[in-house]
Short mmCIF file of C-alpha atoms in Angstrom, two decimals:
data_model
loop_
_atom_site.label_atom_id
_atom_site.label_comp_id
_atom_site.label_asym_id
_atom_site.label_seq_id
_atom_site.Cartn_x
_atom_site.Cartn_y
_atom_site.Cartn_z
CA MET A 644 0.00 0.00 0.00
CA ALA A 645 1.35 3.46 -0.91
CA PRO A 646 2.42 5.47 2.17
CA ALA A 647 0.12 8.38 1.41
CA LEU A 648 -2.86 6.05 0.96
CA ARG A 649 -2.05 4.33 4.24
CA LEU A 650 -2.02 7.67 6.04
CA LEU A 651 -5.28 8.74 4.38
CA LEU A 652 -7.03 5.55 5.45
CA ALA A 653 -5.84 6.13 9.01
CA PHE A 654 -7.39 9.59 8.99
CA LEU A 655 -10.65 8.25 7.57
CA ALA A 656 -10.75 5.63 10.30
CA ILE A 657 -10.42 8.33 12.93
CA GLY A 658 -12.82 10.89 11.54
CA SER A 659 -12.50 14.62 11.26
CA CYS A 660 -10.98 15.17 14.76
CA THR A 661 -11.86 18.83 15.10
CA ALA A 662 -10.55 20.83 18.05
CA ALA A 663 -13.99 20.83 19.65
CA ASP A 664 -14.15 17.05 20.11
CA HIS A 665 -10.53 15.96 20.08
CA VAL A 666 -7.49 16.60 22.27
CA ASP A 667 -4.63 17.53 19.95
CA LEU A 668 -1.82 17.40 22.50
CA TRP A 669 1.47 15.55 22.17
CA PRO A 670 2.45 13.76 24.30
CA MET A 671 -0.97 12.99 25.77
CA PRO A 672 -1.29 14.27 29.35
CA LYS A 673 -2.09 12.02 32.29
CA THR A 674 -5.60 13.44 32.69
CA VAL A 675 -7.32 16.10 30.62
CA SER A 676 -10.80 17.58 30.38
CA HIS A 677 -12.12 20.50 28.39
CA GLY A 678 -15.19 22.45 27.39
CA THR A 679 -16.40 24.17 24.22
CA GLN A 680 -15.70 27.88 24.66
CA ARG A 681 -13.29 29.93 22.55
CA LEU A 682 -10.88 32.31 24.26
CA TYR A 683 -8.25 34.70 23.00
CA VAL A 684 -4.81 35.39 24.44
CA SER A 685 -4.09 39.06 24.92
CA ASN A 686 -1.43 40.45 22.63
CA ASN A 687 -0.04 41.97 25.82
CA ALA A 688 -0.12 38.72 27.80
CA THR A 689 1.99 38.72 30.94
CA MET A 690 3.39 36.16 33.35
CA SER A 691 2.72 36.51 37.06
CA MET A 692 3.90 34.39 40.01
CA ALA A 693 1.39 35.20 42.74
CA GLY A 694 1.61 32.57 45.47
CA SER A 695 4.85 31.07 44.16
CA LYS A 696 7.73 30.21 46.47
CA TYR A 697 10.18 30.27 43.58
CA SER A 698 11.80 33.63 42.82
CA ASP A 699 12.95 32.88 39.24
CA GLY A 700 16.30 34.46 39.95
CA LYS A 701 17.83 32.75 36.91
CA ALA A 702 14.97 33.97 34.68
CA ILE A 703 14.18 30.37 33.70
CA LEU A 704 10.42 31.02 33.66
CA LYS A 705 10.65 34.56 32.34
CA ASP A 706 12.64 33.41 29.31
CA ALA A 707 10.46 30.33 28.82
CA PHE A 708 7.30 32.44 28.85
CA GLN A 709 8.70 34.71 26.16
CA ARG A 710 9.73 31.71 24.06
CA MET A 711 6.20 30.36 24.45
CA LEU A 712 4.65 33.61 23.20
CA ASP A 713 6.95 33.57 20.18
CA LEU A 714 6.07 29.94 19.44
CA MET A 715 2.35 30.63 19.59
CA LYS A 716 2.63 33.49 17.10
CA LEU A 717 4.58 31.31 14.64
CA ASN A 718 6.27 34.47 13.32
CA HIS A 719 2.92 35.99 12.37
CA ASN A 720 2.14 39.56 13.32
CA ALA A 721 -0.43 39.16 16.12
CA ASP A 722 -1.62 42.78 16.00
CA GLY A 723 -5.40 42.32 16.21
CA ALA A 724 -7.50 44.31 18.68
CA ASN A 725 -8.11 42.55 21.98
CA PRO A 726 -11.79 41.62 22.42
CA SER A 727 -13.73 43.02 25.38
CA SER A 728 -14.52 39.55 26.73
CA SER A 729 -13.18 35.98 26.66
CA LEU A 730 -9.66 37.35 26.90
CA LEU A 731 -6.82 35.60 28.72
CA THR A 732 -4.59 38.32 30.10
CA GLY A 733 -1.74 35.99 30.93
CA VAL A 734 -0.50 33.02 32.92
CA ASN A 735 0.03 32.81 36.67
CA ILE A 736 2.67 30.26 37.67
CA VAL A 737 2.92 28.83 41.18
CA VAL A 738 6.09 26.84 41.86
CA LEU A 739 6.16 25.22 45.28
CA SER A 740 9.91 24.49 45.52
CA THR A 741 12.59 27.15 45.75
CA GLN A 742 15.17 24.84 44.16
CA ASP A 743 16.09 25.01 40.47
CA GLU A 744 18.95 22.54 40.18
CA LEU A 745 18.11 20.05 37.44
CA GLY A 746 18.77 16.57 38.79
CA PHE A 747 17.79 13.07 37.86
CA GLU A 748 14.24 12.20 38.94
CA VAL A 749 13.40 15.85 39.61
CA ASP A 750 9.63 16.31 39.97
CA GLU A 751 8.31 17.22 36.50
CA SER A 752 4.59 17.09 37.30
CA TYR A 753 2.24 20.01 36.80
CA ASN A 754 -1.39 21.09 36.84
CA LEU A 755 -2.67 23.47 34.17
CA THR A 756 -6.05 25.19 34.32
CA VAL A 757 -7.49 27.49 31.66
CA PRO A 758 -10.75 28.91 33.09
CA THR A 759 -13.59 30.73 31.33
CA ILE A 760 -14.69 32.70 34.38
CA GLY A 761 -12.66 35.31 36.22
CA GLU A 762 -11.70 38.97 36.18
CA PRO A 763 -9.06 39.28 35.00
CA LEU A 764 -8.97 35.94 33.24
CA HIS A 765 -5.68 34.08 33.34
CA ALA A 766 -4.38 30.53 32.96
CA GLN A 767 -3.07 28.93 36.13
CA ILE A 768 -0.04 26.63 36.40
CA GLU A 769 0.93 24.86 39.59
CA ALA A 770 4.07 22.72 39.77
CA GLN A 771 6.33 21.37 42.46
CA THR A 772 9.43 22.54 40.56
CA VAL A 773 10.27 25.03 37.87
CA PHE A 774 10.86 22.12 35.49
CA GLY A 775 7.28 20.94 35.82
CA ALA A 776 6.21 24.51 35.06
CA LEU A 777 8.31 24.44 31.87
CA HIS A 778 6.36 21.37 30.69
CA ALA A 779 3.10 23.14 31.52
CA LEU A 780 4.07 26.10 29.33
CA GLN A 781 4.80 23.71 26.47
CA THR A 782 1.37 22.13 26.88
CA PHE A 783 -0.31 25.53 27.04
CA SER A 784 1.42 26.56 23.80
CA GLN A 785 -0.11 23.54 22.05
CA LEU A 786 -3.60 24.62 23.13
CA CYS A 787 -3.12 27.90 21.29
CA HIS A 788 -3.10 28.80 17.61
CA PHE A 789 -2.75 31.90 15.46
CA GLU A 790 -6.12 33.07 14.11
CA PHE A 791 -5.82 34.67 10.70
CA THR A 792 -9.21 36.43 10.82
CA SER A 793 -8.72 38.21 14.14
CA ARG A 794 -4.92 38.20 13.95
CA LEU A 795 -4.90 37.07 17.57
CA ILE A 796 -3.83 33.94 19.43
CA GLY A 797 -6.92 31.78 19.85
CA LEU A 798 -7.57 28.99 22.33
CA ASN A 799 -10.46 26.61 21.68
CA SER A 800 -12.42 24.21 23.91
CA ALA A 801 -12.00 26.06 27.21
CA PRO A 802 -12.16 25.50 30.12
CA TRP A 803 -9.17 23.14 30.24
CA MET A 804 -8.08 21.15 33.28
CA ILE A 805 -4.89 19.14 32.82
CA SER A 806 -2.93 17.13 35.37
CA ASP A 807 0.27 15.63 34.09
CA ALA A 808 3.45 13.80 35.08
CA PRO A 809 5.98 11.62 33.24
CA ARG A 810 5.85 7.83 33.25
CA PHE A 811 9.66 7.47 33.15
CA PRO A 812 12.28 9.85 34.60
CA TYR A 813 14.78 9.22 31.76
CA ARG A 814 13.53 10.15 28.27
CA GLY A 815 16.56 10.45 26.05
CA LEU A 816 17.79 11.31 22.58
CA LEU A 817 21.34 10.45 21.46
CA ILE A 818 23.29 12.62 19.04
CA ASP A 819 26.66 11.62 17.59
CA THR A 820 29.24 14.34 16.90
CA SER A 821 32.11 12.02 16.02
CA ARG A 822 30.86 10.54 12.74
CA HIS A 823 29.79 14.00 11.54
CA TYR A 824 30.41 17.29 13.32
CA LEU A 825 27.26 19.13 14.37
CA PRO A 826 27.45 22.93 14.73
CA LEU A 827 26.45 24.41 18.07
CA ALA A 828 23.33 25.99 16.57
CA THR A 829 22.23 22.57 15.31
CA ILE A 830 22.66 21.01 18.76
CA LYS A 831 20.66 23.82 20.34
CA GLY A 832 17.94 23.31 17.74
CA VAL A 833 17.77 19.64 18.69
CA ILE A 834 17.42 20.61 22.36
CA ASP A 835 14.60 23.05 21.58
CA ALA A 836 12.72 20.40 19.62
CA MET A 837 13.21 17.89 22.44
CA THR A 838 11.37 20.17 24.85
CA TYR A 839 8.32 20.31 22.55
CA SER A 840 7.75 16.57 23.11
CA LYS A 841 9.04 16.56 26.71
CA LEU A 842 12.24 14.56 26.16
CA ASN A 843 14.64 15.42 28.97
CA VAL A 844 18.09 13.86 28.38
CA LEU A 845 20.44 14.77 25.52
CA HIS A 846 22.90 11.87 25.30
CA TRP A 847 25.95 13.48 23.68
CA HIS A 848 28.09 10.76 22.09
CA ILE A 849 30.93 13.22 21.71
CA VAL A 850 33.89 11.16 20.49
CA ASP A 851 34.41 7.87 18.68
CA GLU A 852 36.99 6.18 16.48
CA GLN A 853 36.48 8.66 13.61
CA SER A 854 37.08 11.95 15.42
CA PHE A 855 37.74 13.55 18.80
CA PRO A 856 36.21 17.02 18.47
CA ILE A 857 36.15 18.26 22.08
CA GLU A 858 38.81 20.16 24.01
CA ILE A 859 40.26 18.36 27.03
CA PRO A 860 42.40 20.84 29.00
CA SER A 861 44.15 18.05 30.94
CA TYR A 862 45.33 16.46 27.68
CA PRO A 863 45.21 19.23 25.07
CA LYS A 864 46.44 17.13 22.14
CA LEU A 865 43.42 14.83 22.23
CA TRP A 866 41.46 17.08 19.90
CA ASN A 867 44.20 16.69 17.33
CA GLY A 868 41.92 13.80 16.42
CA SER A 869 39.18 16.15 15.20
CA TYR A 870 38.29 16.15 11.51
CA SER A 871 39.57 19.68 11.05
CA TYR A 872 40.58 22.77 12.96
CA SER A 873 37.06 24.22 12.65
CA GLU A 874 35.16 21.07 13.61
CA ARG A 875 35.77 21.31 17.33
CA TYR A 876 34.06 22.20 20.62
CA THR A 877 35.85 24.22 23.28
CA MET A 878 35.13 23.69 26.95
CA PRO A 879 33.21 27.00 27.00
CA ASP A 880 31.16 25.63 24.08
CA ALA A 881 30.29 22.55 26.13
CA ILE A 882 29.39 24.71 29.13
CA ASP A 883 27.14 26.79 26.88
CA ILE A 884 25.33 23.67 25.61
CA VAL A 885 24.84 22.33 29.14
CA ARG A 886 23.48 25.64 30.42
CA TYR A 887 21.25 26.07 27.38
CA ALA A 888 19.81 22.60 27.91
CA GLU A 889 19.42 22.87 31.69
CA LYS A 890 17.51 26.13 31.36
CA ARG A 891 15.03 24.17 29.24
CA GLY A 892 14.78 21.20 31.59
CA VAL A 893 17.14 18.94 29.62
CA ASN A 894 20.09 17.11 31.18
CA VAL A 895 23.20 16.49 29.08
CA LEU A 896 24.72 13.02 29.34
CA ALA A 897 28.32 12.93 28.10
CA GLU A 898 29.81 9.74 26.66
CA ILE A 899 33.32 8.51 26.01
CA ASP A 900 33.18 4.99 24.58
CA VAL A 901 36.02 2.86 26.01
CA PRO A 902 38.00 0.74 25.40
CA GLY A 903 36.76 0.34 21.81
CA HIS A 904 35.60 3.12 19.48
CA ALA A 905 38.63 5.19 20.49
CA ARG A 906 41.07 5.17 17.57
CA SER A 907 40.92 8.99 17.29
CA TRP A 908 42.45 9.36 20.75
CA GLY A 909 45.84 8.22 19.48
CA VAL A 910 46.17 10.96 16.86
CA GLY A 911 47.32 13.29 19.64
CA TYR A 912 48.76 10.61 21.92
CA PRO A 913 49.95 7.61 19.85
CA GLU A 914 50.99 5.74 23.00
CA LEU A 915 47.27 5.08 23.60
CA TRP A 916 47.25 2.78 20.56
CA PRO A 917 48.39 -0.84 20.99
CA SER A 918 50.67 -0.13 18.02
CA ASP A 919 50.85 2.14 14.99
CA SER A 920 49.43 -0.64 12.82
CA CYS A 921 46.82 -1.82 15.34
CA ARG A 922 45.07 1.21 16.81
CA GLU A 923 42.02 -0.05 18.64
CA PRO A 924 40.99 -0.76 21.39
CA LEU A 925 42.95 1.44 23.77
CA ASP A 926 46.10 -0.07 25.25
CA VAL A 927 44.94 -1.93 28.35
CA SER A 928 48.51 -2.53 29.53
CA ASN A 929 49.51 1.14 29.66
CA ASN A 930 48.76 3.08 32.85
CA PHE A 931 48.84 6.24 30.75
CA THR A 932 45.58 5.09 29.16
CA PHE A 933 43.83 5.31 32.51
CA LYS A 934 45.52 8.59 33.39
CA VAL A 935 44.00 10.06 30.23
CA ILE A 936 40.56 8.68 31.09
CA ASP A 937 40.96 10.18 34.57
CA GLY A 938 41.88 13.54 33.06
CA ILE A 939 38.92 13.52 30.69
CA LEU A 940 36.46 12.66 33.45
CA SER A 941 38.01 15.22 35.76
CA ASP A 942 37.48 17.90 33.12
CA PHE A 943 33.98 16.55 32.37
CA SER A 944 33.00 16.77 36.04
CA LYS A 945 33.48 20.54 35.90
CA VAL A 946 31.11 20.86 32.92
CA PHE A 947 28.67 17.96 32.71
CA LYS A 948 26.78 18.06 36.01
CA PHE A 949 24.30 15.25 35.28
CA LYS A 950 24.76 12.47 37.84
CA PHE A 951 25.54 9.94 35.09
CA VAL A 952 28.39 9.59 32.64
CA HIS A 953 28.32 7.05 29.79
CA LEU A 954 31.47 4.95 29.38
CA GLY A 955 30.36 2.88 26.39
CA GLY A 956 32.01 -0.52 26.48
CA ASP A 957 30.36 -1.95 23.36
CA GLU A 958 31.72 -3.69 20.26
CA VAL A 959 35.21 -4.31 21.63
CA ASN A 960 37.38 -6.27 19.20
CA THR A 961 40.28 -7.43 21.36
CA SER A 962 42.42 -8.92 18.57
CA CYS A 963 44.91 -6.04 18.76
CA TRP A 964 45.68 -6.99 22.34
CA THR A 965 46.77 -10.49 21.38
CA GLU A 966 48.59 -9.34 18.22
CA THR A 967 50.70 -6.71 19.99
CA PRO A 968 53.76 -8.23 21.72
CA HIS A 969 53.96 -5.94 24.74
CA ILE A 970 50.24 -6.30 25.51
CA LYS A 971 50.40 -10.06 25.01
CA GLU A 972 53.29 -10.15 27.49
CA TRP A 973 51.28 -8.04 29.96
CA LEU A 974 48.34 -10.43 29.65
CA ASN A 975 50.57 -13.40 30.36
CA ASN A 976 52.24 -11.71 33.31
CA ASN A 977 48.84 -10.90 34.82
CA HIS A 978 47.37 -14.32 34.04
CA MET A 979 44.65 -12.79 31.89
CA ASN A 980 42.99 -13.68 28.63
CA VAL A 981 41.38 -10.96 26.49
CA SER A 982 37.99 -11.43 28.18
CA ASP A 983 39.63 -10.82 31.54
CA ALA A 984 41.36 -7.75 30.15
CA TYR A 985 38.10 -6.38 28.75
CA ARG A 986 36.48 -6.76 32.17
CA TYR A 987 39.52 -5.25 33.89
CA PHE A 988 39.39 -2.21 31.61
CA VAL A 989 35.67 -1.54 32.05
CA LEU A 990 35.77 -1.96 35.83
CA ARG A 991 38.84 0.24 36.22
CA ALA A 992 37.21 2.95 34.08
CA GLN A 993 34.08 2.67 36.24
CA LYS A 994 36.11 3.24 39.40
CA ILE A 995 37.68 6.35 37.87
CA ALA A 996 34.25 7.76 36.98
CA ILE A 997 32.91 6.99 40.46
CA SER A 998 35.88 8.81 41.98
CA HIS A 999 34.72 11.94 40.15
CA GLY A 1000 31.21 11.66 41.59
CA TYR A 1001 29.51 9.97 38.63
CA GLU A 1002 27.24 6.97 38.40
CA VAL A 1003 28.05 4.94 35.29
CA ILE A 1004 26.06 3.90 32.26
CA ASN A 1005 27.52 1.15 30.06
CA TRP A 1006 26.28 -0.47 26.87
CA GLU A 1007 24.79 -3.92 27.37
CA GLU A 1008 27.82 -5.99 26.26
CA THR A 1009 29.39 -5.28 29.65
CA PHE A 1010 26.40 -6.88 31.36
CA ASN A 1011 26.25 -9.75 28.88
CA ASN A 1012 29.89 -10.62 29.57
CA PHE A 1013 30.38 -9.90 33.28
CA GLY A 1014 27.20 -8.42 34.69
CA ASP A 1015 27.82 -9.77 38.17
CA LYS A 1016 31.10 -7.82 38.37
CA LEU A 1017 29.70 -4.41 37.43
CA ASP A 1018 29.34 -1.74 40.09
CA ARG A 1019 25.87 -2.22 41.59
CA LYS A 1020 24.88 1.34 40.66
CA THR A 1021 25.63 0.68 36.98
CA VAL A 1022 22.86 1.49 34.52
CA VAL A 1023 22.89 -1.00 31.64
CA HIS A 1024 22.04 0.52 28.28
CA ASN A 1025 20.18 -2.09 26.23
CA TRP A 1026 20.58 -1.81 22.46
CA LEU A 1027 21.03 -5.25 20.94
CA GLY A 1028 18.20 -7.54 21.95
CA GLY A 1029 14.68 -7.21 23.28
CA ASP A 1030 15.27 -9.89 25.90
CA VAL A 1031 18.12 -8.10 27.71
CA ALA A 1032 16.19 -5.58 29.83
CA PRO A 1033 14.29 -8.33 31.75
CA LYS A 1034 17.62 -10.02 32.53
CA VAL A 1035 19.21 -6.76 33.69
CA VAL A 1036 16.46 -5.86 36.14
CA ALA A 1037 16.19 -9.46 37.35
CA ALA A 1038 19.86 -9.09 38.33
CA GLY A 1039 18.98 -5.98 40.33
CA LEU A 1040 20.57 -3.41 38.00
CA ARG A 1041 18.92 -0.40 36.40
CA CYS A 1042 18.31 -0.29 32.67
CA ILE A 1043 17.75 2.13 29.78
CA VAL A 1044 16.01 0.67 26.73
CA SER A 1045 17.15 1.58 23.19
CA ASN A 1046 16.67 -1.68 21.30
CA GLN A 1047 18.05 -1.01 17.83
CA ASP A 1048 15.26 -2.72 15.89
CA LYS A 1049 12.78 -0.14 17.20
CA TRP A 1050 14.50 2.96 18.55
CA TYR A 1051 17.52 3.53 16.29
CA LEU A 1052 16.77 6.60 14.18
CA ASP A 1053 19.52 5.79 11.68
CA HIS A 1054 17.46 2.74 10.67
CA LEU A 1055 15.56 4.59 7.98
CA ASP A 1056 13.30 1.60 7.33
CA ALA A 1057 11.92 1.94 10.87
CA THR A 1058 8.53 3.69 10.80
CA TRP A 1059 7.00 5.90 13.45
CA GLU A 1060 4.50 3.16 14.26
CA GLY A 1061 7.34 0.89 15.40
CA PHE A 1062 8.77 3.68 17.55
CA TYR A 1063 5.36 4.26 19.12
CA LEU A 1064 4.59 0.62 19.91
CA ASN A 1065 7.96 -0.22 21.49
CA GLU A 1066 7.24 -0.92 25.16
CA PRO A 1067 10.23 -0.59 27.54
CA LEU A 1068 8.62 -2.87 30.13
CA LYS A 1069 7.91 -5.72 27.74
CA GLY A 1070 8.53 -9.03 29.49
CA ILE A 1071 8.91 -7.39 32.92
CA ASN A 1072 5.93 -8.12 35.16
CA ASN A 1073 7.41 -7.70 38.63
CA THR A 1074 6.58 -4.22 39.96
CA GLU A 1075 9.92 -3.76 41.74
CA GLN A 1076 11.82 -4.81 38.61
CA GLN A 1077 9.75 -2.43 36.48
CA ARG A 1078 10.99 0.45 38.61
CA LEU A 1079 14.56 -0.43 37.65
CA VAL A 1080 13.81 0.51 34.03
CA ILE A 1081 14.51 4.21 34.39
CA GLY A 1082 13.39 4.97 30.85
CA GLY A 1083 14.38 4.79 27.23
CA GLU A 1084 16.29 6.58 24.52
CA VAL A 1085 16.10 7.00 20.77
CA CYS A 1086 19.51 7.02 19.10
CA MET A 1087 20.55 9.26 16.22
CA TRP A 1088 23.84 7.70 15.16
CA GLY A 1089 25.74 9.97 12.83
CA GLU A 1090 27.22 7.84 10.06
CA GLN A 1091 24.70 9.10 7.51
CA ILE A 1092 23.46 12.37 8.98
CA ASP A 1093 24.90 15.82 9.50
CA ALA A 1094 23.48 19.30 10.02
CA SER A 1095 21.73 19.13 6.64
CA ASP A 1096 19.34 16.29 7.48
CA ILE A 1097 19.43 15.56 11.21
CA GLU A 1098 16.05 17.14 11.99
CA GLN A 1099 14.01 15.22 9.43
CA THR A 1100 15.76 12.00 10.44
CA ILE A 1101 14.91 12.51 14.12
CA TRP A 1102 11.39 13.92 13.83
CA PRO A 1103 8.59 12.93 14.03
CA ARG A 1104 9.70 9.37 14.91
CA ALA A 1105 11.41 10.49 18.13
CA ALA A 1106 8.17 12.17 19.18
CA ALA A 1107 6.37 8.85 18.80
CA ALA A 1108 8.76 7.32 21.33
CA ALA A 1109 8.46 10.43 23.52
CA GLU A 1110 4.76 9.78 24.11
CA ARG A 1111 5.53 6.16 25.04
CA LEU A 1112 8.02 7.44 27.63
CA TRP A 1113 5.90 10.31 28.99
CA SER A 1114 2.24 9.31 28.93
CA PRO A 1115 0.66 6.76 31.28
CA LEU A 1116 0.13 3.37 29.71
CA GLU A 1117 -3.65 3.77 29.68
CA GLN A 1118 -3.25 6.85 27.47
CA ILE A 1119 -1.06 5.06 24.92
CA ALA A 1120 -2.96 4.03 21.79
CA GLU A 1121 -3.01 0.28 21.23
CA ASP A 1122 -3.77 0.91 17.55
CA THR A 1123 -1.46 3.51 16.01
CA ARG A 1124 -4.27 4.65 13.71
CA SER A 1125 -5.89 6.36 16.69
CA ALA A 1126 -2.68 8.35 17.30
CA THR A 1127 -2.04 9.27 13.66
CA SER A 1128 -4.08 12.46 13.66
CA ARG A 1129 -2.45 13.88 16.78
CA LEU A 1130 1.09 13.01 15.68
CA SER A 1131 0.48 14.41 12.22
CA ARG A 1132 -0.71 17.69 13.70
CA PHE A 1133 2.28 17.73 16.05
CA ARG A 1134 4.59 17.13 13.10
CA CYS A 1135 3.00 20.11 11.32
CA LEU A 1136 3.44 22.17 14.49
CA LEU A 1137 7.14 21.27 14.48
CA ASN A 1138 7.38 22.46 10.87
CA GLN A 1139 5.67 25.72 11.78
CA ARG A 1140 8.13 26.17 14.63
CA GLY A 1141 11.05 25.78 12.23
CA VAL A 1142 11.84 22.10 12.85
CA ALA A 1143 12.25 20.14 9.61
CA ALA A 1144 10.18 17.14 10.70
CA ALA A 1145 9.57 14.62 7.92
CA PRO A 1146 6.12 13.39 6.83
CA LEU A 1147 4.53 10.51 8.73
CA ALA A 1148 3.77 8.52 5.60
CA GLY A 1149 6.66 6.23 4.68
CA ASN A 1150 9.96 5.47 6.35
CA GLY A 1151 12.36 7.72 8.21
CA ARG A 1152 13.58 10.92 6.52
CA THR A 1153 11.05 10.53 3.72
CA ALA A 1154 9.92 13.31 1.40
CA PRO A 1155 6.30 14.36 0.82
CA TYR A 1156 4.59 11.82 -1.41
CA GLU A 1157 2.38 14.27 -3.32
CA PRO A 1158 0.90 17.79 -3.09
CA GLY A 1159 -1.53 18.31 -0.23
CA PRO A 1160 -2.05 19.78 3.24
CA CYS A 1161 0.56 19.17 5.90
CA VAL A 1162 -1.62 16.91 8.06
CA ARG A 1163 -2.14 14.47 5.17
CA GLN A 1164 1.57 13.95 4.48
#
């Protein structure tokens, strides 16, 4: 069946889905009710904080409110005359906590009320933390639309009463700046788009075998492994990204993938290679290797404040260790085979990260090979098989789900329906074990993307996974046809906000199939 025809049939199965009888929010809130009245948002709308304990000293809410107003206008000139009635004069935000440090498992819940009675009339947000309030502003922005007749911001189906909270605390998106460099503006654009669908962790796979683009002050020649002089990130650049993300409620998870995927490290420090002809994995026999890892993580700890660091550990081909005489001698002297050495490397790197205050995330091969030896606070990142997460939590370890057959964005044959239907708790029935699945992550590996096509490769498929990770299970559609209309409208909203989200019909990064309105693509 042609993709466009498939999408059309899905719309016909749903019906017209007008704003009066349908909730066009993405992701779907925990509970939502609404009426039938139309309101308008004043073109002089203001934010107030009456009753709030939070002072907004960092201007997190002030800046977010202004961004919300800009998003609602969609670059149109909202210069219509305010009506004498049915006018929302602004939003009052009550934050109950004075704290604004973004940590793992921070309370992201909120209540949003848009009344039809009151003088003056204003929307009301109540949240435990400022980060819950940020989500509420995003939801409010989706209730609004630019009206071309009145040239005002309209809001249909009031009054609204929404109570919302995330299902999982970790809702991630991986970007890869080693395979292709991504400019800072592109990374910030990805962060902005993440907030629209309430994703909250940017997993920054910074370096890999192809390039080492980030400055490490402790070992300044490491970024000699960058592709070019201009394709680099300074430490102030990294600080800027972290601050930009945190102000939007997004944590930044930094990754160095060791001991494999590290050939680029030796461009600046060749002694990290087993030999000049065999350059990967890192030299396990050389204490300098671990001094460099310690230096990197020391520098990271001053910039990347998220409680986790990702140490990789996947796809380690140990043949260089047995083919290099001095490493082979070291193995013999220490009564190790290559499997022992792999375990030794991962565990020693974990101890270094822990010494810098981090908890460690490792790819699942570490668990598959020596799970009982991992630090008990390790988070295992599942990517290979769908049967791994149940084994991880049964062993008492935490898990992040990113199974490649469903949640790898570089798999262009993977449709949004597959992203939507992928259930992180599949095969896990024990309630205590379910709590050990801290969330999931969609992965945008960079072999075949750069700044020119990253957005349409990520979106809208990542948004499909975002609803799975945010919304309660009872709000998740069992039949994707009943979610098609909402996701299509959200995809069009992304386009209107400047995000190059691809059409729903067809595979990832597809082009429009034929002329027609946005929601039918």
